[in-house]
Each structure stands twice: as C-alpha cells, then as structure tokens.
XYZ file of C-alpha atoms in Angstrom:
604
model
C 0.188 -0.442 -0.160
C 1.611 3.552 -0.998
C 2.275 5.627 1.637
C -0.405 9.041 2.311
C 0.404 11.913 3.074
C -0.760 12.821 7.115
C -1.367 16.487 6.099
C -3.558 17.448 2.863
C -4.161 20.799 2.435
C -7.680 21.760 0.888
C -9.198 25.072 -0.221
C -10.347 27.566 2.437
C -14.194 27.473 0.837
C -14.919 24.140 2.714
C -13.897 25.062 5.809
C -16.785 23.434 8.023
C -18.338 19.770 8.887
C -17.685 19.502 4.659
C -13.151 18.711 4.746
C -10.500 18.013 6.921
C -10.543 19.093 10.474
C -7.723 19.407 12.261
C -6.873 16.159 14.387
C -8.829 13.910 12.480
C -6.735 10.876 12.938
C -6.037 11.512 16.817
C -8.083 10.493 19.288
C -10.669 12.883 20.959
C -8.791 12.653 25.220
C -5.296 13.838 23.121
C -7.681 16.741 21.005
C -9.147 18.031 24.579
C -5.362 17.484 26.152
C -4.204 19.406 23.205
C -5.821 22.358 22.868
C -6.286 22.229 26.969
C -2.330 22.689 27.489
C -2.590 25.836 24.202
C -4.887 27.334 26.208
C -2.763 27.522 29.422
C -1.125 24.933 30.127
C 1.858 26.449 29.021
C 2.322 29.110 31.725
C 4.837 26.571 33.379
C 6.295 26.187 29.869
C 6.691 22.259 30.399
C 4.125 19.776 28.698
C 5.188 17.663 31.453
C 4.556 16.887 35.244
C 5.023 20.273 37.108
C 8.615 20.226 39.500
C 6.564 20.680 41.707
C 5.185 17.191 42.537
C 8.050 14.987 40.650
C 10.023 17.110 44.120
C 7.422 15.164 46.300
C 8.032 11.917 45.400
C 10.626 9.626 46.571
C 14.231 8.265 44.780
C 12.606 5.209 43.503
C 9.517 6.839 42.229
C 11.272 9.643 41.321
C 13.142 7.097 38.283
C 10.184 5.252 38.027
C 8.810 8.691 37.237
C 11.312 9.867 35.008
C 11.216 7.254 32.450
C 7.242 7.826 32.161
C 6.958 11.554 32.414
C 9.751 11.329 29.334
C 7.559 8.845 27.882
C 4.825 11.749 27.759
C 6.533 14.088 27.533
C 7.874 12.503 24.023
C 4.343 11.821 23.247
C 2.541 15.093 23.777
C 5.412 16.628 21.796
C 5.120 14.904 18.275
C 1.366 15.304 19.158
C 1.764 19.326 19.623
C 4.090 19.239 16.667
C 1.563 17.449 14.271
C -1.712 18.897 15.689
C 0.067 22.513 14.756
C 0.560 21.158 11.216
C -2.880 20.057 11.819
C -4.048 23.377 12.141
C -2.667 25.337 9.713
C -5.077 25.354 6.917
C -7.788 26.450 9.301
C -4.999 29.107 10.785
C -5.628 30.948 7.107
C -9.230 29.620 6.666
C -10.780 31.833 9.837
C -8.014 34.549 10.046
C -9.944 38.201 9.564
C -13.496 36.137 8.973
C -16.385 37.526 11.157
C -18.091 35.698 14.006
C -20.979 36.577 15.823
C -20.858 34.893 18.661
C -24.404 35.021 20.903
C -24.240 33.295 24.447
C -28.031 31.961 25.934
C -28.656 33.856 28.817
C -28.230 30.446 31.015
C -24.377 30.224 30.118
C -23.894 33.830 30.876
C -24.790 32.852 34.362
C -22.728 29.520 34.386
C -20.184 28.400 35.002
C -18.973 27.521 31.534
C -18.653 31.165 30.214
C -14.885 31.992 31.939
C -13.249 28.435 29.436
C -15.824 29.847 26.521
C -14.005 33.374 26.757
C -10.945 32.174 27.343
C -11.194 30.049 23.921
C -12.845 32.728 22.409
C -9.337 35.523 23.186
C -6.933 32.522 21.861
C -9.151 32.299 18.299
C -9.168 35.842 18.743
C -5.014 36.168 19.210
C -5.241 33.798 15.775
C -7.247 36.280 13.554
C -10.682 36.326 14.055
C -12.730 38.796 15.220
C -15.766 38.854 17.309
C -18.967 40.811 17.981
C -20.567 39.062 21.687
C -23.848 39.030 22.353
C -24.947 38.450 25.729
C -27.947 37.346 26.788
C -29.970 38.685 29.351
C -33.704 37.435 29.968
C -32.560 35.275 33.014
C -30.516 37.080 34.853
C -33.063 40.005 34.064
C -36.181 37.667 35.636
C -33.551 37.007 39.350
C -33.256 40.284 39.399
C -37.100 40.799 39.560
C -37.793 39.085 42.044
C -34.715 39.933 44.215
C -36.606 43.181 44.287
C -40.257 41.785 44.566
C -41.045 42.543 41.214
C -42.896 40.425 38.578
C -41.928 39.031 35.142
C -44.302 40.565 32.423
C -44.971 38.525 29.104
C -47.088 38.735 26.121
C -46.467 35.126 24.008
C -42.698 35.975 22.863
C -42.035 39.294 23.929
C -41.381 40.602 27.594
C -43.260 43.795 28.181
C -40.875 46.175 29.305
C -42.146 48.508 32.098
C -40.067 50.458 34.076
C -39.017 47.727 36.824
C -37.995 45.609 34.259
C -35.659 48.148 31.919
C -33.654 49.061 35.304
C -33.047 45.117 35.685
C -32.289 44.748 32.521
C -29.984 48.093 32.318
C -28.067 46.665 35.264
C -28.123 42.950 33.938
C -26.343 44.339 30.776
C -23.762 46.681 32.903
C -23.017 43.333 35.202
C -22.994 40.790 32.604
C -20.551 43.468 30.092
C -18.233 44.335 33.128
C -17.966 40.042 33.811
C -16.821 39.747 30.102
C -14.697 42.150 30.527
C -13.350 41.140 33.137
C -12.279 37.202 32.263
C -10.895 38.921 29.020
C -8.364 41.614 30.551
C -5.661 38.537 31.613
C -2.421 38.783 29.251
C -0.581 35.532 28.270
C 1.768 34.099 30.357
C 4.817 36.244 31.253
C 6.950 33.366 31.678
C 6.624 31.861 28.356
C 6.741 34.877 26.844
C 9.956 35.949 28.672
C 11.852 32.939 27.669
C 11.893 33.580 24.015
C 13.502 36.582 24.300
C 10.720 39.344 25.332
C 11.256 41.153 29.173
C 8.367 43.765 29.355
C 7.005 43.491 32.514
C 3.731 43.610 31.155
C 1.628 42.052 28.244
C -1.379 43.525 27.108
C -5.382 41.178 27.220
C -7.691 41.451 24.967
C -8.931 44.850 23.764
C -12.756 45.250 24.378
C -15.394 47.471 22.833
C -18.571 48.046 22.951
C -20.853 51.174 22.610
C -24.115 52.123 21.455
C -23.719 50.675 18.371
C -27.691 49.464 18.114
C -31.048 51.648 17.035
C -34.073 50.418 18.523
C -37.719 51.397 18.077
C -40.383 50.818 20.194
C -42.539 47.720 20.057
C -45.364 50.230 20.748
C -49.182 48.631 21.140
C -49.749 45.779 19.826
C -53.827 44.157 20.141
C -53.940 46.686 22.871
C -51.027 45.451 24.421
C -48.790 48.310 25.602
C -45.228 46.969 25.342
C -43.238 49.961 26.889
C -39.629 49.959 26.377
C -39.762 47.219 24.824
C -37.686 47.493 21.278
C -37.092 46.134 18.470
C -33.549 46.115 16.160
C -33.917 48.757 13.271
C -30.247 49.753 12.762
C -26.642 47.858 13.508
C -24.161 50.497 13.222
C -21.771 48.567 10.376
C -19.519 50.953 10.393
C -18.042 51.445 14.087
C -18.350 48.986 14.438
C -16.320 47.257 11.731
C -14.098 49.930 13.079
C -13.690 48.664 16.562
C -12.692 45.096 15.066
C -10.011 46.491 12.614
C -8.862 48.009 15.846
C -7.952 44.963 16.763
C -10.778 44.353 19.481
C -13.426 42.426 20.806
C -17.004 44.267 20.175
C -19.974 43.401 23.295
C -22.967 44.418 21.406
C -25.027 44.447 24.421
C -28.996 43.745 23.528
C -30.310 47.651 24.809
C -30.909 49.482 21.858
C -31.054 53.078 21.847
C -33.904 55.259 20.077
C -34.312 58.278 17.305
C -35.609 60.436 20.887
C -32.859 59.370 23.326
C -35.075 55.950 25.021
C -33.342 52.822 25.800
C -35.164 49.910 24.794
C -34.625 46.158 25.452
C -34.619 44.113 22.771
C -34.398 40.293 22.617
C -30.871 38.422 21.645
C -31.818 36.570 18.952
C -33.285 39.328 17.046
C -29.881 41.688 18.093
C -27.667 38.682 17.247
C -29.692 37.485 13.701
C -29.372 41.791 12.316
C -26.065 41.947 13.419
C -24.570 38.929 11.683
C -26.845 39.870 8.358
C -26.132 43.124 8.654
C -22.442 42.410 9.077
C -21.698 39.879 6.258
C -20.654 37.827 8.488
C -18.581 34.347 8.397
C -20.303 32.556 11.213
C -23.484 33.483 13.419
C -22.515 31.060 16.272
C -25.337 29.845 18.923
C -24.293 29.584 22.466
C -26.796 27.393 24.300
C -27.032 24.748 27.349
C -28.322 21.703 25.525
C -27.865 19.966 22.393
C -29.805 19.712 19.172
C -31.453 16.897 19.263
C -33.697 14.925 16.633
C -37.039 12.575 17.512
C -34.768 9.501 18.738
C -32.799 11.880 21.035
C -29.613 11.551 18.491
C -27.298 15.040 18.407
C -28.222 16.431 15.059
C -24.725 17.669 13.014
C -25.885 19.184 10.425
C -29.151 20.710 8.095
C -29.093 22.098 5.305
C -31.270 25.183 4.577
C -34.159 22.657 3.280
C -33.706 20.465 6.514
C -33.669 23.394 8.957
C -36.505 25.108 7.536
C -38.305 21.097 7.568
C -37.797 20.733 11.834
C -38.605 24.270 11.961
C -42.015 23.763 10.226
C -42.064 20.172 11.549
C -42.479 21.734 14.857
C -43.901 25.419 14.804
C -47.035 24.279 16.669
C -44.795 23.436 19.998
C -43.801 27.178 19.422
C -44.691 29.971 18.359
C -41.713 31.917 17.276
C -41.137 29.214 15.104
C -44.568 29.244 14.313
C -44.530 33.036 13.350
C -40.884 31.927 11.566
C -43.413 29.989 9.137
C -45.752 33.052 9.160
C -43.743 34.889 7.463
C -41.562 33.502 5.393
C -44.810 31.419 4.043
C -46.703 28.400 3.661
C -45.327 27.062 1.740
C -42.158 24.219 1.374
C -39.016 26.356 1.082
C -38.680 25.326 -2.640
C -40.785 28.481 -2.949
C -39.034 30.479 -0.896
C -36.313 33.704 -1.353
C -34.111 36.070 0.458
C -32.644 38.777 0.927
C -29.265 40.425 1.908
C -28.558 42.583 4.743
C -28.066 45.578 2.489
C -31.251 45.460 1.058
C -29.964 43.882 -2.577
C -32.239 41.280 -4.059
C -30.090 37.955 -4.600
C -31.451 34.565 -6.722
C -31.848 31.199 -5.469
C -33.150 30.156 -9.030
C -29.791 27.489 -9.032
C -31.557 26.126 -5.461
C -34.370 26.152 -6.995
C -35.890 28.966 -5.443
C -38.312 31.765 -6.305
C -39.115 35.413 -5.821
C -42.614 34.527 -3.977
C -41.485 35.379 -0.165
C -37.957 37.579 0.990
C -38.271 37.725 4.990
C -35.322 39.837 5.619
C -33.456 42.310 7.751
C -33.348 45.996 6.259
C -30.565 47.369 8.143
C -31.973 51.544 8.985
C -35.658 50.167 8.766
C -35.918 46.377 10.266
C -37.305 43.252 9.878
C -39.358 42.014 6.830
C -41.450 39.438 7.112
C -42.073 39.137 3.814
C -45.572 40.085 3.040
C -44.248 43.949 2.928
C -45.073 44.682 6.615
C -42.674 45.761 8.700
C -41.904 44.088 12.268
C -43.503 46.649 14.284
C -46.701 45.802 12.568
C -46.919 42.411 12.039
C -44.749 41.666 14.691
C -42.046 38.511 13.388
C -38.806 38.090 16.054
C -36.475 36.239 15.684
C -35.519 34.105 19.102
C -38.341 35.690 21.022
C -38.985 32.335 23.011
C -35.529 32.147 24.159
C -36.796 31.946 27.879
C -38.783 29.045 27.033
C -36.197 27.546 24.549
C -34.467 24.690 25.865
C -38.459 22.855 26.380
C -39.431 24.055 23.024
C -35.862 22.053 21.182
C -34.239 25.120 20.799
C -36.344 26.027 17.896
C -36.138 29.705 18.595
C -31.756 29.083 17.372
C -32.733 27.106 14.743
C -34.907 29.559 13.764
C -32.347 32.357 13.991
C -29.962 29.886 11.985
C -32.777 29.403 9.210
C -33.130 33.233 8.850
C -29.683 33.707 8.956
C -29.169 31.842 6.380
C -31.997 32.406 3.908
C -29.652 36.138 4.515
C -26.273 35.190 3.396
C -24.734 34.146 6.808
C -23.387 30.930 5.336
C -23.039 28.518 8.561
C -24.546 28.584 11.542
C -23.300 26.689 14.296
C -25.285 25.940 17.277
C -23.185 24.670 20.401
C -23.612 22.790 23.761
C -22.071 25.339 26.471
C -21.824 22.853 28.697
C -18.727 20.799 26.931
C -15.387 22.437 27.303
C -13.441 24.097 24.814
C -16.872 23.441 22.661
C -15.721 26.388 20.126
C -12.214 24.503 19.638
C -13.883 21.090 19.172
C -16.185 22.450 16.920
C -13.763 24.958 14.195
C -10.957 22.084 14.387
C -12.335 18.959 14.448
C -13.968 17.810 10.729
C -17.238 16.547 12.086
C -17.929 19.056 14.989
C -19.627 18.119 18.492
C -22.956 20.704 17.468
C -25.289 21.725 15.306
C -24.006 23.168 11.910
C -27.095 25.116 9.644
C -25.876 25.819 5.850
C -27.187 27.340 3.140
C -24.636 26.492 0.754
C -22.550 23.693 1.285
C -23.315 21.479 -2.299
C -24.892 24.388 -4.024
C -26.123 23.077 -7.245
C -24.980 19.427 -6.769
C -26.266 16.983 -7.424
C -25.779 13.465 -9.793
C -26.317 13.170 -13.183
C -29.515 13.066 -15.283
C -29.518 12.108 -19.060
C -30.525 16.472 -19.770
C -26.817 17.173 -18.608
C -24.744 15.028 -21.053
C -24.937 18.332 -23.737
C -23.545 20.686 -21.143
C -21.041 17.634 -20.026
C -19.251 17.362 -22.880
C -18.722 21.090 -23.711
C -17.471 21.209 -20.086
C -15.041 18.257 -20.454
C -14.145 18.683 -24.662
C -11.644 21.252 -24.113
C -9.866 19.608 -21.902
C -9.812 16.276 -24.147
C -8.658 18.427 -26.617
C -5.293 19.394 -24.736
C -5.001 15.846 -23.821
C -5.760 16.083 -19.834
C -8.467 14.054 -20.684
C -9.538 11.157 -22.604
C -11.793 11.759 -25.146
C -15.266 10.243 -24.878
C -18.332 10.109 -27.275
C -21.454 10.494 -25.946
C -22.564 7.365 -25.127
C -19.547 6.606 -22.956
C -20.756 9.901 -21.474
C -24.297 8.029 -20.885
C -22.795 4.563 -20.007
C -21.936 6.397 -17.182
C -23.953 8.546 -16.701
C -24.568 6.838 -13.090
C -21.885 7.737 -12.345
C -21.345 11.372 -12.982
C -21.799 14.715 -10.913
C -22.681 17.886 -11.424
C -22.320 21.165 -10.087
C -25.613 23.481 -11.881
C -26.279 26.908 -11.874
C -29.233 28.993 -13.231
C -29.849 25.641 -15.820
C -26.086 25.885 -16.548
C -23.333 22.989 -15.756
C -20.677 24.619 -14.464
C -18.794 21.592 -13.484
C -18.761 18.120 -13.942
C -16.490 14.874 -12.042
C -17.490 11.117 -12.038
C -16.681 8.541 -9.307
C -16.572 4.683 -9.807
C -16.523 2.575 -7.333
C -15.067 -1.045 -7.722
C -17.014 -2.474 -4.264
C -15.251 -5.355 -4.206
C -11.425 -3.304 -3.910
C -13.568 -0.939 -1.212
C -12.691 2.387 -3.419
C -13.381 3.949 -6.336
C -11.099 6.242 -9.125
C -11.978 9.796 -9.710
C -12.068 10.814 -12.950
C -12.729 13.657 -15.436
C -12.907 16.259 -13.081
C -14.137 20.022 -14.831
C -14.535 22.942 -14.126
C -16.323 26.148 -16.399
C -13.279 28.245 -17.314
C -15.706 31.515 -15.886
C -16.175 29.380 -12.875
C -12.127 28.798 -12.350
C -10.720 30.015 -8.795
C -14.234 29.976 -6.869
C -13.906 26.830 -5.227
C -16.132 24.617 -7.521
C -13.600 22.088 -8.079
C -13.208 21.093 -4.482
C -16.795 21.426 -3.878
C -16.724 18.320 -6.182
C -14.021 17.070 -4.756
C -15.015 16.556 -1.489
C -18.793 15.213 -2.533
C -17.360 13.331 -3.905
C -15.028 11.775 -1.272
C -18.594 11.810 0.980
C -20.552 9.856 -1.903
C -17.418 7.462 -1.516
C -18.073 7.120 2.593
C -21.528 6.569 2.187
C -20.790 3.671 -0.797
C -18.372 2.184 1.825
C -15.242 2.143 0.016
C -12.628 2.997 1.874
C -9.526 4.479 -0.780
C -10.209 6.775 -3.974
C -7.372 6.840 -6.509
C -6.821 8.709 -10.126
C -5.002 8.976 -12.869
C -3.540 11.853 -14.151
C -1.326 13.780 -16.370
C -1.141 17.373 -15.884
C -2.688 17.823 -12.320
C -0.979 16.113 -9.892
C 0.457 18.839 -8.386
C -3.819 20.163 -7.792
C -4.207 16.161 -6.076
C -1.133 16.003 -3.929
C -2.467 19.610 -2.372
C -5.793 18.190 -1.351
C -4.544 14.831 0.191
C -3.709 12.285 -2.830
C 0.346 10.796 -2.260
C 1.645 9.230 -5.964
C 1.564 5.132 -5.660
C 2.417 2.483 -8.098
C -0.391 0.567 -11.076
C 0.257 -2.348 -8.823
C -2.283 -0.612 -6.304
C -4.437 -0.050 -9.113
C -7.765 -2.675 -9.568
C -7.240 -5.423 -11.470
C -10.340 -4.666 -13.271
C -9.287 -1.092 -14.142
C -5.599 -2.499 -14.703
C -6.479 -3.826 -18.020
C -8.309 -0.821 -19.340
C -4.898 1.403 -18.624
C -3.794 3.297 -22.097
C -0.112 2.626 -21.010
C 0.711 4.971 -23.666
C -0.711 7.980 -21.881
C 2.465 7.284 -18.503
C 0.060 8.316 -16.735
C 1.127 8.640 -12.900
C -1.130 7.028 -9.943
C -2.830 8.389 -6.901
C -3.991 7.721 -3.990
C -5.846 8.960 -0.563
C -7.219 6.963 1.905
C -10.690 8.171 3.538
C -11.250 9.073 6.789
C -14.938 8.029 8.775
C -17.220 10.042 7.388
C -19.665 11.360 10.865
C -20.767 14.697 10.402
C -23.623 13.952 9.249
C -24.377 15.350 6.120
C -26.766 13.266 3.339
C -25.870 13.760 -0.199
C -29.084 13.378 -2.690
C -29.027 10.479 -4.925
C -27.625 7.224 -4.705
C -25.125 4.432 -7.253
C -27.828 2.274 -9.437
C-alpha cells in the first residue's frame, strides 16, 4: 500500500463539516488535552508534570516517574507538532473572518462561560474577529424577583416596564463588565520571556462596546402596551467594523437606543441575527445550554437550510416563534422561498430552485421585514422571541435564527452546547465537530447527473480532451457512465462535472474527469466536487480513492493524494489503462465520515 500524505491541504472555502478538520485522526482525549494545554498549560513552560509534584516523590518513584514522564513528554511533543501542522489550513481559513457569537442567558450565569471566553481570546489571537451578544433574560428575571417584582410576558415578548428596564440595564452592565474582566488577562509572562521578551506587562484583549444598536419601540400591539420593549432598527456597521479593525472584540448589548434618546430592551436573538446579516459575518455561533436533538434523542450534526426549514415547520406547533417564522416566510415549502441580503439588495436563489415569491429580510436602518411588505412593528415577527422557553421547545428559537440568517447570506450557523468543555475549539477545528451546523450553500447545485445534462458535460470536458488532459469520450460513453457522474448546476447551466467509479470488491473508487467551466474557475467548484465525491464514496463504504492523471498531479497532492504504483489500482481497472499515456497514479485514504451530511441520489 502506498504511503499516504498525513497532512492534506484543502481549499479554505470548504473549511467546515465538509472538509478535513483538525485532529481527525487523533483520539478525542488527546485533542482535548492538546487544546487545554495550548490554552493554559504552557504557563509552566512544560508539557510534562510540574517540578513541584515531582519533588514530593521518593528516589525510587522519581526514577520510575522520570522514565514515564519522559515518554509522556515525548508523546505530547509529537502530538503538539502534529496538531500544529494540521492546524495550518484552519489558521489561514479563519483569519480575518468575522464571527457573531450569541450566548444564551443560561450560559452567561454558568461556570462554563470563563473557559468559553478563554477560547474566544485564543481564537482572537489567531486573527478571528468577534462580536459577542450576551443574553440577559435569566438575569433580568432574577433581579426582578430579588426586588419583589414580577416578570411580564405576552407571548414571546417581554413587557419592559420601568422596573424591568432598570433590571435590564443592570443585567447588561454586569454581564459586560464580567466579560471584559475575563478577557483582560494577558499571556503568561514566563512563557513569553523564555523567547526573549522581557516586558513586565502584556495587554489582554481589547474590548469595545457602545451605542451600536438603534431600536424603535414595539408600541401597542393588539391592545397590549409593551412599554420600553424595542425592536432592532439599525446596526452601526461602520463603527463596529472600525473597532474590529482596531483588534478589539466588540460586545453588542441587547439594549438599543431610540432616535429620541430612550433605552429600549430588545430580544437577544433578534439583535444577533440583525448583526450577523448587517455585518455580512462568515458565521453566526449560538452557545446554548444543551444540544439540538432529533426525535430519537440523537445529536443533529448537520442541517441544510431546507432541512432546518422543514424541521421548524414540523415543530411549529410547539413554539410561537417557529410558527411566526413559518408565517413570515410563507406556508409553502422552502422551494418556494427567496431572500434578500442585509444591505437590501436582492440575490436570486434560482440555482437552488427558489423563487422570489417571499423574501423575509432584515433591512439595516429599517428593521425586520416579514416578507409581505409589513415591518415587524406591525406584524410582530421576532427571531428567538421565546428564548426563555428555548430548551423546552427544542431550541426552535435558535433554529429559526439559523434558518433566517442563512436565507440572508450568512453561510454557516453553529448551534453549540456550552456545557461541553472547549466546545468552540472542538467545533471549529475538528472534522465532524460537536454541535449542529446549519449551512445554506454546502453543496449548492451539486447533484447526480441526468440524461439531459450530457450536452453540458460534453461542452465542459471537450477543451480538456483537445488539450490531452482528459481521454476523449463520446456522448454514448458518457451516457453509459451516467450513473457515476456528478454535476454542479447554476441557473440551469452545468458549470462543473466529475465522475466516481466504485470498485466495491476492493472498497475503493476512481475519481475521474473533474472539469470546471472557465468562467467559474477559482471559485472552489473543483474542491466542492472532490469533497462531494469523498462524502459519496464514504457513504458507499469505500475506503480509498485513486486516480490517473498526466497534468494535474499538483492539484490532487495539495488535497491529500499521494503517488502510488500501478499495482495498487484494481485489477479490473488496470486492464483498461492506456499505458502509452504514461499516466501517474495517486491514492487517498478516506477518513470515517461522522458529519451527518446527507447527499442526494445513490449509485445504481
């Protein structure tokens, strides 16, 4: 068997469930140990046990422990080097990205928040830009109880009377100060001095907050006066971007400010949703106090936008928020939906079969639109309005927020159980993650080929055939191989194609004829196709992919393939090889796929 590349490099555009994740070949405990040490263990400058602990042992134990610790230290050092090398694609992919991260109020008041903030500080140091939106409803309710007052709700909205507003202000201030305090410690002085920096003080993370949220009163709805309850009107994108560019972490409170100078209490998830859309964030991350489970109690690892939409509709009777989500985007299936991005311009979803009939949006400077021309002050559609009931209704508030922002152009939403130690690191740097990811564009337009696609496929591969990169194939040969062909379709045009020919007896498959339209090259379509093929091969029980190439070896090597001899090609395929082409042979061992991503179609 050929030696396979242990450090494959992949395109940053698929840096999520769909691609190589850090430590995919490592045991979970080893990865957790690594991140724990990276976060804080390096403070003693050692990957082994502390000197103080060793000093308490007797001579015989010292000799035994020395050998044990040396072996352990050597193992840890090798693990450190391996993981750092495997992490390089993720550092590049996430650097300069903007993540909006919302904490549920239950997490704010839990012992898990300090370690989550430690990991945010670590990721900030790697170049990720964060906007933090902390929830407050639990703290507000506690303060009201302590002051002998009662929390008042009508449906999914709080009635923010004067007592509730004061509690909201106090809760927001307390949480902001606590987050600032936890992000203030700088790095270990002893660790830094070892590398020649003798400065006495090192700054922690800079944190910025301010009047970045403009809101409007909810007003009187169906005879109920919501007092100082507000709805998001505008996110001050330019000033938030300015702070992020100054290397600050931004804290965005759920307290908004009206044009008349009033303080208004807004819904946390509505604020986070609007912020992610207005900023055009790469990710919205929701830290909640439990997992997203299916009806059998199993973790849902991945949902397409369509899957999330259907799940919300199925469970709409359990949650008023989910019901209002359905009402806002329309009663039709998702295939009858469209969306607008945050700055108010339209984007077609025809490549996914969506139409323009509905367009639930957030328009920065105006507010949320429910899709039929009425703004939220009239319709009352709020994302995540039942945050206080979130766990009881299966986190439908968070799912509704995820689906809503995916419609608006945010490509990835992660719903994470904050009680899992190192949950952010495990989700962002492990192949399959530990939470639920909702994605709008994972394999956008990618599907198994149909007979009507043959002219488009032929048009794609013909230039490559003429240049000698691909073997010439007639339309009849393409038709014969149709069940093994995969295409990417955009607006009715085939823009990329490839083939996977399985050899079930040998548990391997051949990757062949990857072709991308010249107009679409450089957009990651080839990576998308290859990743789809790897997922498809894993779903078929295949363990190895192989290919023959004359001109594109470098591209495949960067994606984890290693050169091998013809003896590693299945005998059945070997008989058909044209040796006069002098093709090179490459292989890649597939890792077990536990991402939960489902692919359309099946090989016949």
